[in-house]
Coordinates of N, CA and C in Angstrom, one line a residue:
M20 N 89.2 123.3 103.9 CA 89.3 121.8 104.0 C 88.2 121.4 105.0
S21 N 87.5 120.3 104.6 CA 86.4 119.9 105.5 C 86.9 118.8 106.5
I22 N 86.1 118.6 107.5 CA 86.4 117.6 108.5 C 86.5 116.2 107.9
S23 N 85.7 115.9 107.0 CA 85.8 114.6 106.4 C 87.0 114.4 105.6
T24 N 87.5 115.5 104.9 CA 88.7 115.4 104.2 C 89.9 115.2 105.1
I25 N 89.9 115.9 106.2 CA 91.0 115.8 107.2 C 91.0 114.4 107.8
A26 N 89.8 113.8 108.1 CA 89.8 112.5 108.6 C 90.2 111.5 107.6
G27 N 89.8 111.7 106.3 CA 90.3 110.8 105.3 C 91.8 110.8 105.1
T28 N 92.3 112.0 105.1 CA 93.8 112.1 105.0 C 94.5 111.4 106.1
A29 N 94.0 111.5 107.4 CA 94.5 110.9 108.5 C 94.4 109.4 108.4
L30 N 93.3 108.9 107.8 CA 93.2 107.4 107.6 C 94.2 106.9 106.6
L31 N 94.4 107.7 105.5 CA 95.4 107.3 104.5 C 96.8 107.3 105.1
G32 N 97.1 108.3 106.0 CA 98.4 108.3 106.7 C 98.6 107.1 107.6
M33 N 97.5 106.7 108.3 CA 97.6 105.5 109.1 C 97.8 104.2 108.2
R34 N 97.2 104.2 107.1 CA 97.3 103.1 106.2 C 98.8 103.0 105.6
A35 N 99.3 104.2 105.3 CA 100.7 104.2 104.9 C 101.7 103.7 105.9
Q36 N 101.5 104.1 107.2 CA 102.3 103.7 108.3 C 102.2 102.2 108.5
T37 N 101.0 101.7 108.3 CA 100.8 100.2 108.5 C 101.5 99.5 107.4
T38 N 101.6 100.0 106.2 CA 102.4 99.4 105.1 C 103.8 99.4 105.5
R39 N 104.3 100.5 106.0 CA 105.7 100.7 106.4 C 106.0 99.7 107.5
I40 N 105.1 99.5 108.5 CA 105.4 98.5 109.6 C 105.4 97.1 109.0
S41 N 104.6 96.8 108.0 CA 104.6 95.5 107.4 C 105.9 95.2 106.7
A42 N 106.5 96.2 106.1 CA 107.8 96.0 105.4 C 108.9 95.8 106.5
I43 N 108.8 96.5 107.6 CA 109.8 96.4 108.7 C 109.7 94.9 109.2
A44 N 108.4 94.5 109.4 CA 108.3 93.1 109.9 C 108.8 92.1 109.0
S45 N 108.7 92.3 107.7 CA 109.2 91.4 106.7 C 110.7 91.4 106.8
N46 N 111.3 92.6 106.9 CA 112.8 92.7 107.0 C 113.3 91.9 108.2
V47 N 112.7 92.1 109.4 CA 113.1 91.4 110.6 C 113.0 89.9 110.5
A48 N 111.8 89.5 109.9 CA 111.6 88.0 109.8 C 112.6 87.4 108.8
N49 N 113.0 88.1 107.8 CA 113.9 87.5 106.8 C 115.4 88.0 107.0
S50 N 115.7 88.6 108.1 CA 117.0 89.1 108.3 C 118.1 88.0 108.2
S51 N 117.8 86.8 108.5 CA 118.9 85.8 108.4 C 118.7 84.9 107.1
T52 N 117.8 85.3 106.2 CA 117.7 84.6 105.0 C 118.8 85.0 104.0
P53 N 119.5 84.0 103.5 CA 120.6 84.3 102.6 C 120.0 85.0 101.3
G54 N 120.7 86.1 100.9 CA 120.3 86.7 99.6 C 119.1 87.7 99.8
Y55 N 118.6 87.8 101.0 CA 117.4 88.7 101.2 C 117.9 90.2 101.2
N56 N 117.3 91.0 100.4 CA 117.6 92.4 100.4 C 116.5 93.2 101.2
R57 N 116.9 94.1 101.9 CA 116.0 94.9 102.8 C 114.9 95.6 101.9
L58 N 113.7 95.6 102.4 CA 112.6 96.4 101.8 C 112.6 97.8 102.4
N59 N 112.4 98.8 101.5 CA 112.4 100.2 102.0 C 111.0 100.7 101.6
T60 N 110.4 101.5 102.5 CA 109.2 102.1 102.2 C 109.4 103.6 101.9
S61 N 108.9 104.1 100.7 CA 109.0 105.5 100.4 C 107.6 106.1 100.5
L62 N 107.5 107.2 101.2 CA 106.2 107.9 101.4 C 106.2 109.0 100.4
T63 N 105.2 109.1 99.5 CA 105.1 110.2 98.6 C 103.7 110.8 98.7
S64 N 103.7 112.1 98.4 CA 102.4 112.8 98.5 C 101.7 112.6 97.2
V65 N 100.4 112.6 97.2 CA 99.5 112.4 96.0 C 98.7 113.7 95.8
A66 N 98.1 113.8 94.7 CA 97.4 115.0 94.3 C 96.4 115.5 95.3
S67 N 95.7 114.6 96.0 CA 94.7 115.0 97.0 C 95.3 115.6 98.2
G68 N 96.6 115.6 98.4 CA 97.2 116.1 99.6 C 97.5 115.1 100.6
S69 N 97.2 113.8 100.3 CA 97.5 112.8 101.3 C 98.8 112.1 100.9
V70 N 99.0 110.9 101.5 CA 100.3 110.2 101.4 C 100.1 108.8 100.9
E71 N 101.1 108.3 100.1 CA 101.0 106.9 99.6 C 102.3 106.2 100.0
A72 N 102.3 105.0 100.4 CA 103.5 104.2 100.7 C 103.8 103.3 99.6
I73 N 105.0 103.3 99.1 CA 105.5 102.5 98.1 C 106.7 101.6 98.6
V74 N 106.5 100.3 98.6 CA 107.6 99.4 99.1 C 108.4 98.8 98.0
G75 N 109.7 98.9 98.1 CA 110.5 98.3 97.1 C 111.8 97.8 97.7
P76 N 112.5 96.8 97.1 CA 113.7 96.3 97.6 C 114.9 97.3 97.4
T77 N 115.9 97.1 98.3 CA 117.1 97.9 98.2 C 118.3 97.0 98.0
D78 N 119.5 97.5 97.9 CA 120.7 96.7 97.7 C 121.4 96.4 99.0
S79 N 120.7 96.8 100.1 CA 121.4 96.7 101.4 C 120.8 95.5 102.2
D80 N 121.6 95.1 103.2 CA 121.2 94.0 104.1 C 120.4 94.6 105.2
V81 N 119.7 93.8 106.0 CA 118.9 94.2 107.1 C 119.8 94.5 108.3
D82 N 119.6 95.7 108.9 CA 120.3 96.1 110.1 C 119.2 96.3 111.2
A83 N 119.4 95.6 112.3 CA 118.4 95.6 113.4 C 118.2 97.0 114.0
A84 N 119.3 97.8 114.1 CA 119.1 99.1 114.6 C 118.3 100.0 113.7
T85 N 118.5 99.9 112.4 CA 117.8 100.7 111.4 C 116.3 100.3 111.5
E86 N 116.0 99.0 111.6 CA 114.6 98.5 111.6 C 113.9 99.0 112.9
L87 N 114.6 99.0 114.0 CA 114.0 99.4 115.3 C 113.7 100.9 115.2
T88 N 114.7 101.7 114.7 CA 114.5 103.1 114.5 C 113.3 103.4 113.6
D89 N 113.2 102.8 112.5 CA 112.1 103.0 111.5 C 110.8 102.6 112.2
L90 N 110.8 101.5 113.0 CA 109.6 101.1 113.7 C 109.1 102.2 114.7
I91 N 110.0 102.8 115.4 CA 109.6 103.8 116.3 C 109.1 105.0 115.6
V92 N 109.7 105.4 114.5 CA 109.2 106.5 113.7 C 107.8 106.2 113.1
A93 N 107.6 105.0 112.6 CA 106.3 104.6 112.0 C 105.2 104.6 113.1
E94 N 105.6 104.1 114.3 CA 104.6 104.1 115.4 C 104.2 105.5 115.8
Q95 N 105.2 106.5 115.9 CA 104.8 107.8 116.2 C 104.0 108.5 115.1
S96 N 104.3 108.2 113.9 CA 103.6 108.8 112.8 C 102.1 108.2 112.8
Y97 N 102.0 107.0 113.0 CA 100.7 106.3 113.1 C 99.9 107.0 114.2
N98 N 100.5 107.1 115.4 CA 99.8 107.7 116.5 C 99.4 109.2 116.2
A99 N 100.2 109.9 115.5 CA 99.9 111.3 115.2 C 98.7 111.4 114.3
N100 N 98.7 110.5 113.3 CA 97.5 110.4 112.4 C 96.2 110.0 113.1
A101 N 96.4 109.1 114.0 CA 95.2 108.6 114.8 C 94.7 109.8 115.7
M102 N 95.5 110.6 116.2 CA 95.1 111.7 117.0 C 94.3 112.7 116.2
V103 N 94.8 113.0 114.9 CA 94.2 113.9 114.0 C 92.8 113.3 113.7
F104 N 92.7 112.0 113.4 CA 91.4 111.4 113.1 C 90.4 111.5 114.3
E105 N 90.9 111.2 115.5 CA 90.1 111.3 116.7 C 89.6 112.7 116.9
T106 N 90.5 113.7 116.7 CA 90.1 115.1 116.9 C 89.0 115.5 115.9
G107 N 89.2 115.1 114.6 CA 88.2 115.3 113.6 C 86.8 114.7 114.0
A108 N 86.9 113.5 114.5 CA 85.6 112.8 114.9 C 85.0 113.6 116.1
D109 N 85.8 114.0 117.0 CA 85.3 114.8 118.2 C 84.6 116.1 117.7
I110 N 85.3 116.8 116.8 CA 84.7 118.0 116.3 C 83.4 117.8 115.5
W111 N 83.4 116.7 114.7 CA 82.2 116.3 114.0 C 81.0 116.0 115.0
E112 N 81.3 115.3 116.0 CA 80.3 115.0 117.0 C 79.8 116.2 117.7
M113 N 80.7 117.2 118.0 CA 80.3 118.4 118.6 C 79.4 119.2 117.7
L114 N 79.7 119.3 116.4 CA 78.9 120.0 115.4 C 77.5 119.4 115.3
M115 N 77.5 118.0 115.3 CA 76.2 117.3 115.2 C 75.3 117.6 116.5
S116 N 75.9 117.7 117.7 CA 75.1 118.0 118.8 C 74.6 119.5 118.8
I117 N 75.4 120.4 118.3 CA 75.0 121.8 118.2 C 73.8 121.9 117.2
K118 N 73.9 121.1 116.1 CA 72.9 121.1 115.0 C 71.6 120.6 115.6
R119 N 71.6 119.6 116.5 CA 70.4 119.0 117.0 C 69.7 120.0 118.0
D120 N 70.5 120.8 118.7 CA 69.9 121.7 119.7 C 69.2 122.9 119.1

């Protein structure tokens, strides 16, 4: 696996978590709206080995504790992907400096 593939996968992971956070924000914003059903984000792997976020409604109401827990998990997942991306960028930079020398 190449460094650019790793960085690309990390970017797709960050994008998936951003989608998840958007669904959580929508749930919190509409929690008192009559008839609103909670949005759930499903993360699925795709053929390239990365992840895709699919948002869809559920039959349940919004629960603040569930939304907060999901937000914490999404934040940690986003940060983990960001660290992978930054590490890949650092390795790429190191390889480029070795190549120049």
